[in-house]
CSV table of C-alpha atoms in Angstrom, one decimal:
chain,number,residue,atom,x,y,z
E,1,UNK,CA,113.5,40.8,48.1
E,2,UNK,CA,113.5,44.8,49.2
E,3,UNK,CA,117.3,45.2,48.8
E,4,UNK,CA,117.3,44.6,45.5
E,5,UNK,CA,115.0,47.6,44.2
E,6,UNK,CA,117.8,49.7,43.3
E,7,UNK,CA,115.2,52.0,42.5
E,8,UNK,CA,114.4,53.4,45.6
E,9,UNK,CA,116.8,55.0,48.6
E,10,UNK,CA,118.9,52.2,50.9
E,11,UNK,CA,116.2,54.0,53.8
E,12,UNK,CA,113.3,53.2,51.6
E,13,UNK,CA,114.3,49.4,50.8
E,14,UNK,CA,115.4,48.9,54.3
E,15,UNK,CA,111.7,50.3,56.1
E,16,UNK,CA,109.9,48.0,53.2
E,17,UNK,CA,111.7,44.9,54.9
E,18,UNK,CA,111.2,45.7,58.5
E,19,UNK,CA,107.3,46.6,57.6
E,20,UNK,CA,106.4,44.6,54.5
E,21,UNK,CA,106.5,40.7,53.2
E,22,UNK,CA,106.7,39.6,49.7
E,23,UNK,CA,104.3,36.5,49.3
E,24,UNK,CA,101.2,34.7,47.5
E,25,UNK,CA,99.0,32.7,48.0
E,26,UNK,CA,99.4,28.8,47.0
E,27,UNK,CA,98.0,26.9,44.4
E,28,UNK,CA,96.8,23.9,46.4
E,29,UNK,CA,94.8,21.8,43.3
E,30,UNK,CA,93.7,22.8,40.1
E,31,UNK,CA,90.6,21.5,38.1
E,32,UNK,CA,89.3,22.0,34.6
E,33,UNK,CA,86.0,21.6,33.5
E,34,UNK,CA,84.9,19.8,30.3
E,35,UNK,CA,83.6,23.1,29.5
E,36,UNK,CA,87.0,24.6,30.0
E,37,UNK,CA,86.2,26.6,33.6
E,38,UNK,CA,89.2,26.2,36.2
E,39,UNK,CA,88.5,26.1,39.7
E,40,UNK,CA,92.2,26.3,41.9
E,41,UNK,CA,91.7,26.2,45.7
E,42,UNK,CA,94.5,28.7,47.3
E,43,UNK,CA,96.3,28.1,50.4
E,44,UNK,CA,96.2,31.8,52.1
E,45,UNK,CA,97.2,30.7,55.6
E,46,UNK,CA,97.4,28.0,57.6
E,47,UNK,CA,94.4,25.8,57.6
E,48,UNK,CA,92.5,28.2,55.3
E,49,UNK,CA,92.0,27.5,51.9
E,50,UNK,CA,89.5,29.5,49.2
E,51,UNK,CA,88.5,28.6,45.8
E,52,UNK,CA,88.5,31.5,42.6
E,53,UNK,CA,87.2,30.3,39.6
E,54,UNK,CA,88.0,31.4,35.7
E,55,UNK,CA,84.7,31.5,33.4
E,56,UNK,CA,86.3,31.4,29.2
E,57,UNK,CA,84.1,32.9,26.6
E,58,UNK,CA,84.6,33.3,23.2
E,59,UNK,CA,85.8,37.0,23.5
E,60,UNK,CA,86.4,37.2,27.1
E,61,UNK,CA,87.5,35.8,30.5
E,62,UNK,CA,85.7,36.2,33.5
E,63,UNK,CA,87.5,35.5,37.1
E,64,UNK,CA,85.4,34.9,40.3
E,65,UNK,CA,87.2,36.1,43.5
E,66,UNK,CA,86.6,35.0,46.8
E,67,UNK,CA,86.0,38.0,49.7
E,68,UNK,CA,86.3,35.9,53.0
E,69,UNK,CA,87.5,32.8,54.1
E,70,UNK,CA,83.9,31.2,54.5
E,71,UNK,CA,80.7,33.1,55.0
E,72,UNK,CA,78.6,33.9,57.9
E,73,UNK,CA,75.5,34.5,56.3
E,74,UNK,CA,73.9,31.0,55.3
E,75,UNK,CA,72.0,31.8,52.9
E,76,UNK,CA,70.1,28.3,52.7
E,77,UNK,CA,70.6,27.4,49.1
E,78,UNK,CA,74.5,28.1,49.3
E,79,UNK,CA,77.1,25.8,50.3
E,80,UNK,CA,79.6,28.4,50.8
E,81,UNK,CA,77.3,29.7,54.0
E,82,UNK,CA,76.5,25.7,55.4
E,83,UNK,CA,80.5,25.5,55.9
E,84,UNK,CA,80.6,28.2,58.2
E,85,UNK,CA,83.3,31.2,58.2
E,86,UNK,CA,86.9,31.8,59.6
E,87,UNK,CA,87.5,35.4,58.6
E,88,UNK,CA,88.2,38.2,56.1
E,89,UNK,CA,90.5,38.4,53.4
E,90,UNK,CA,92.8,41.1,53.4
E,91,UNK,CA,93.1,43.1,50.5
E,92,UNK,CA,96.5,41.6,49.3
E,93,UNK,CA,94.8,38.0,49.3
E,94,UNK,CA,92.2,39.0,47.4
E,95,UNK,CA,94.9,40.3,44.7
E,96,UNK,CA,97.4,37.3,45.1
E,97,UNK,CA,94.2,35.7,43.8
E,98,UNK,CA,94.2,37.7,40.2
E,99,UNK,CA,97.9,38.0,39.8
E,100,UNK,CA,98.4,34.2,40.4
E,101,UNK,CA,96.0,33.5,38.3
E,102,UNK,CA,96.9,35.7,35.1
E,103,UNK,CA,100.6,33.8,35.4
E,104,UNK,CA,98.8,30.9,35.5
E,105,UNK,CA,96.3,31.1,32.7
E,106,UNK,CA,99.6,32.4,30.7
E,107,UNK,CA,101.2,29.1,31.5
E,108,UNK,CA,98.3,26.9,30.5
E,109,UNK,CA,98.0,28.9,27.2
E,110,UNK,CA,101.5,28.5,26.1
E,111,UNK,CA,101.7,24.4,27.0
E,112,UNK,CA,98.0,24.7,24.7
E,113,UNK,CA,95.8,23.6,27.5
E,114,UNK,CA,93.3,26.0,27.3
E,115,UNK,CA,92.3,28.3,24.7
E,116,UNK,CA,91.6,31.5,26.5
E,117,UNK,CA,94.5,32.8,29.1
E,118,UNK,CA,93.6,36.9,29.6
E,119,UNK,CA,91.1,37.8,32.5
E,120,UNK,CA,89.2,40.5,31.0
E,121,UNK,CA,86.6,41.1,33.6
E,122,UNK,CA,86.0,40.4,37.6
E,123,UNK,CA,83.4,39.5,39.9
E,124,UNK,CA,83.7,39.5,43.5
E,125,UNK,CA,80.8,36.5,43.5
E,126,UNK,CA,83.1,33.8,44.8
E,127,UNK,CA,83.2,32.7,48.9
E,128,UNK,CA,81.9,35.1,51.2
E,129,UNK,CA,79.7,38.6,51.5
E,130,UNK,CA,82.4,41.3,50.2
E,131,UNK,CA,80.6,44.1,51.7
E,132,UNK,CA,80.7,43.0,55.5
E,133,UNK,CA,84.4,43.2,54.1
E,134,UNK,CA,84.5,46.6,53.0
E,135,UNK,CA,88.0,47.9,53.6
E,136,UNK,CA,89.9,45.4,52.3
E,137,UNK,CA,87.4,44.7,48.8
E,138,UNK,CA,87.6,48.9,48.3
E,139,UNK,CA,91.2,48.6,48.4
E,140,UNK,CA,91.2,45.9,46.2
E,141,UNK,CA,88.8,47.9,44.0
E,142,UNK,CA,91.2,51.0,43.6
E,143,UNK,CA,93.8,48.7,42.8
E,144,UNK,CA,92.5,46.8,40.0
E,145,UNK,CA,91.1,50.0,38.8
E,146,UNK,CA,94.2,52.1,38.6
E,147,UNK,CA,95.2,53.5,35.3
E,148,UNK,CA,99.1,52.2,36.0
E,149,UNK,CA,98.0,49.0,38.1
E,150,UNK,CA,95.7,46.7,36.5
E,151,UNK,CA,93.6,49.4,34.5
E,152,UNK,CA,90.5,47.3,35.0
E,153,UNK,CA,87.2,49.5,33.5
E,154,UNK,CA,84.2,49.9,35.9
E,155,UNK,CA,82.0,47.8,33.5
E,156,UNK,CA,84.3,45.0,33.8
E,157,UNK,CA,84.4,45.2,37.3
E,158,UNK,CA,81.6,43.5,39.5
E,159,UNK,CA,80.4,43.4,43.4
E,160,UNK,CA,77.9,40.7,44.0
E,161,UNK,CA,75.9,41.4,47.2
E,162,UNK,CA,73.3,39.5,49.3
E,163,UNK,CA,71.9,43.0,49.9
E,164,UNK,CA,74.0,44.8,53.0
E,165,UNK,CA,72.3,48.4,52.6
E,166,UNK,CA,75.2,50.2,54.1
E,167,UNK,CA,77.8,48.3,52.3
E,168,UNK,CA,75.7,49.3,48.8
E,169,UNK,CA,76.0,53.2,50.3
E,170,UNK,CA,79.8,52.6,50.9
E,171,UNK,CA,80.5,51.2,47.6
E,172,UNK,CA,78.3,53.8,45.3
E,173,UNK,CA,80.6,56.5,47.2
E,174,UNK,CA,84.1,55.0,47.6
E,175,UNK,CA,84.1,52.9,44.1
E,176,UNK,CA,83.0,53.5,40.7
E,177,UNK,CA,82.2,49.5,39.9
E,178,UNK,CA,79.1,47.4,39.1
E,179,UNK,CA,76.7,46.3,41.5
E,180,UNK,CA,74.5,42.9,41.3
E,181,UNK,CA,71.9,42.0,44.1
E,182,UNK,CA,70.9,38.5,45.1
E,183,UNK,CA,66.9,39.1,45.4
E,184,UNK,CA,65.7,35.6,44.8
E,185,UNK,CA,62.1,36.4,46.4
E,186,UNK,CA,59.7,38.8,45.9
E,187,UNK,CA,57.8,37.9,49.7
E,188,UNK,CA,60.1,39.2,52.7
E,189,UNK,CA,58.8,36.1,54.7
E,190,UNK,CA,60.1,33.6,51.8
E,191,UNK,CA,62.9,35.4,51.3
E,192,UNK,CA,64.0,35.4,54.9
E,193,UNK,CA,63.5,31.9,54.7
E,194,UNK,CA,66.2,31.4,51.9
E,195,UNK,CA,68.0,34.6,53.0
E,196,UNK,CA,68.9,35.3,56.5
E,197,UNK,CA,69.8,38.7,55.9
E,198,UNK,CA,66.7,39.7,55.2
E,199,UNK,CA,65.8,40.2,58.8
E,200,UNK,CA,68.4,43.5,58.9
E,201,UNK,CA,67.9,44.7,55.7
E,202,UNK,CA,64.5,43.5,54.3
E,203,UNK,CA,63.2,44.3,50.6
E,204,UNK,CA,62.0,47.4,51.3
E,205,UNK,CA,64.9,48.7,52.4
E,206,UNK,CA,66.8,47.6,49.2
E,207,UNK,CA,64.4,49.4,46.8
E,208,UNK,CA,64.7,52.4,48.9
E,209,UNK,CA,68.3,52.4,48.2
E,210,UNK,CA,67.3,51.6,44.9
E,211,UNK,CA,64.9,54.3,44.2
E,212,UNK,CA,67.8,56.6,45.8
E,213,UNK,CA,70.5,55.1,43.1
E,214,UNK,CA,68.5,55.6,40.2
E,215,UNK,CA,67.8,59.5,40.5
E,216,UNK,CA,71.4,59.5,41.0
E,217,UNK,CA,73.1,57.1,38.7
E,218,UNK,CA,72.8,55.8,34.9
E,219,UNK,CA,74.4,52.5,35.6
E,220,UNK,CA,72.2,49.4,35.5
E,221,UNK,CA,71.6,47.5,39.1
E,222,UNK,CA,71.8,43.0,38.2
E,223,UNK,CA,69.0,41.4,40.3
E,224,UNK,CA,70.1,38.0,40.8
E,225,UNK,CA,67.3,35.4,41.1
E,226,UNK,CA,67.7,31.9,41.8
E,227,UNK,CA,65.4,29.5,40.8
E,228,UNK,CA,63.9,27.1,43.2
E,229,UNK,CA,61.5,24.1,42.1
E,230,UNK,CA,58.2,25.4,43.7
E,231,UNK,CA,60.0,28.1,45.8
E,232,UNK,CA,60.3,30.9,44.1
E,233,UNK,CA,59.5,29.7,40.3
E,234,UNK,CA,55.6,31.0,39.9
E,235,UNK,CA,54.5,32.6,37.2
E,236,UNK,CA,53.0,35.0,39.9
E,237,UNK,CA,56.4,36.0,41.3
E,238,UNK,CA,57.4,37.3,38.0
E,239,UNK,CA,54.7,39.7,38.0
E,240,UNK,CA,55.6,41.1,41.1
E,241,UNK,CA,59.1,41.4,40.2
E,242,UNK,CA,58.3,43.7,37.5
E,243,UNK,CA,56.1,45.5,39.9
E,244,UNK,CA,59.2,45.9,41.9
E,245,UNK,CA,61.6,46.7,39.4
E,246,UNK,CA,59.4,49.6,37.6
E,247,UNK,CA,62.3,51.6,36.2
E,248,UNK,CA,64.9,51.1,33.7
E,249,UNK,CA,67.9,50.7,35.9
E,250,UNK,CA,67.7,47.0,36.1
E,251,UNK,CA,68.8,43.9,34.6
E,252,UNK,CA,68.3,40.3,35.9
E,253,UNK,CA,70.0,37.1,35.9
E,254,UNK,CA,67.9,34.2,36.5
E,255,UNK,CA,70.3,31.7,37.5
E,256,UNK,CA,69.6,27.9,37.7
E,257,UNK,CA,70.0,26.1,40.7
E,258,UNK,CA,73.4,24.2,40.8
E,259,UNK,CA,72.2,20.4,42.9
E,260,UNK,CA,74.3,20.5,46.1
E,261,UNK,CA,74.4,16.9,48.1
E,262,UNK,CA,72.1,17.2,51.5
E,263,UNK,CA,70.4,20.4,50.3
E,264,UNK,CA,66.6,20.3,50.2
E,265,UNK,CA,66.2,22.7,47.3
E,266,UNK,CA,65.7,21.2,43.5
E,267,UNK,CA,66.2,23.3,40.2
E,268,UNK,CA,63.6,24.4,38.0
E,269,UNK,CA,62.0,22.8,35.0
E,270,UNK,CA,63.6,24.8,32.2
E,271,UNK,CA,60.6,24.9,30.5
E,272,UNK,CA,59.6,26.7,33.3
E,273,UNK,CA,62.3,29.1,33.6
E,274,UNK,CA,62.0,30.1,30.0
E,275,UNK,CA,58.6,30.6,30.7
E,276,UNK,CA,59.1,33.0,33.7
E,277,UNK,CA,61.8,34.5,31.3
E,278,UNK,CA,59.3,35.2,28.8
E,279,UNK,CA,57.3,37.2,31.0
E,280,UNK,CA,59.7,39.1,32.2
E,281,UNK,CA,60.9,40.0,28.7
E,282,UNK,CA,57.8,41.1,27.7
E,283,UNK,CA,57.8,44.1,30.7
E,284,UNK,CA,61.2,45.5,28.4
E,285,UNK,CA,63.2,44.6,31.8
E,286,UNK,CA,66.9,42.7,30.0
E,287,UNK,CA,66.8,39.5,31.3
E,288,UNK,CA,69.9,37.1,31.2
E,289,UNK,CA,69.7,32.9,31.8
E,290,UNK,CA,73.6,32.5,33.2
E,291,UNK,CA,74.7,29.4,31.5
E,292,UNK,CA,75.6,26.8,34.1
E,293,UNK,CA,79.6,26.5,34.0
E,294,UNK,CA,82.2,23.9,35.8
E,295,UNK,CA,79.2,21.7,36.9
E,296,UNK,CA,81.4,18.4,36.4
E,297,UNK,CA,84.4,20.0,39.0
E,298,UNK,CA,81.5,21.8,41.2
E,299,UNK,CA,82.6,25.4,39.8
E,300,UNK,CA,79.1,26.9,39.5
E,301,UNK,CA,77.2,29.6,41.7
E,302,UNK,CA,76.6,28.5,45.0
E,303,UNK,CA,79.1,25.2,45.3
E,304,UNK,CA,82.9,27.0,46.4
E,305,UNK,CA,83.6,25.9,50.1
E,306,UNK,CA,87.2,25.7,50.0
E,307,UNK,CA,88.6,24.4,53.6
E,308,UNK,CA,88.9,26.3,56.8
E,309,UNK,CA,88.6,26.1,60.6
E,310,UNK,CA,85.5,27.2,61.1
E,311,UNK,CA,84.8,30.4,63.6
E,312,UNK,CA,83.6,29.8,66.4
E,313,UNK,CA,82.4,33.4,67.4
C-alpha cells in the first residue's frame, strides 16, 4: 500500500496511488525434477501464463526467464513457437518472475525441499525472442544490473537471440550483458528450414555484426548449436563451423535436442555429438555440451509452452 510509505511525501504517495499498482505474477503450478530443476507456470494476466525454470548446480543457480507470452518466430524444433504468440511481457512482468522465484526458493530451502536456493545467474532464454521486446528487456536488464537493486554482474546475465541483428546492435549499445546467438546450421538454405528468421537476417548478416563486435569488444559470444540427427550433425558441418568462427571471440554450446511429441526431429546419437565436439575442440574453440536438465518435467531447452490465448494477428 502506497499510503504506508512514510519515507516519501503525501503528495508523492497520492501520485503513486493514482498512477501505479503493486502486483506480482502468481505461481499457478510448480514442478520439481528428479535432478533438482524446478519449473513454474506463472499466471501473468487473465488466460495468459508463462513458464520459468531454475537450474541448480553445485556452486550456482541459473534462472531461465521468459520475455514474451509465446513466440511468433516458429523455429521448427521449438515447442514454444509451435504454440503461437500472444504478446510481449512488460518489464515489470519479467522482473516479477525473478522476484517471486527468489522468495519461493528461500521457502523451499528452509523446508529442506531443495539444496540450493540462490539465483546467481540470469538467462533470458525462456519463452519468446527477447530482442523483439527490446524496450521492456532493456528496462529489466538495467534494473537487475543496478548496484542498488539486484546488482548482477554482466558475466552473470545472458540474453539469447535467434539472430535479430538490429536488436543485437541495440543490446551492445544500451545493455552491458553477455550475448548468446542461436545458429544451429552453417548453410543459409538449411538454416532457413530450421529458423524462418534466417530469411530476414541471414548467416552473413550475423557475421557482419560479429566482425564489428570483435573489433570493439573483448567479450566472447556464445554460439548455440542444437544437435539434430541427420540434419546438422555431420562432420563436414563442424569443419564449416570452424571456418565461420574465425577468431577468438566465440565459444560454442552444443545442445542435445529434447524429444517433443509430434515433432519430426530426433536427437543426434551421443557418439556423434562427442565426435562433433572433438573436431571443434581441436580448432581451439571452447566447446561445452549442455547438460539436459528437467526432462521429466518438460523444462528442457525448447520445451516451454505456458498457456495463453493465441494472437490472431
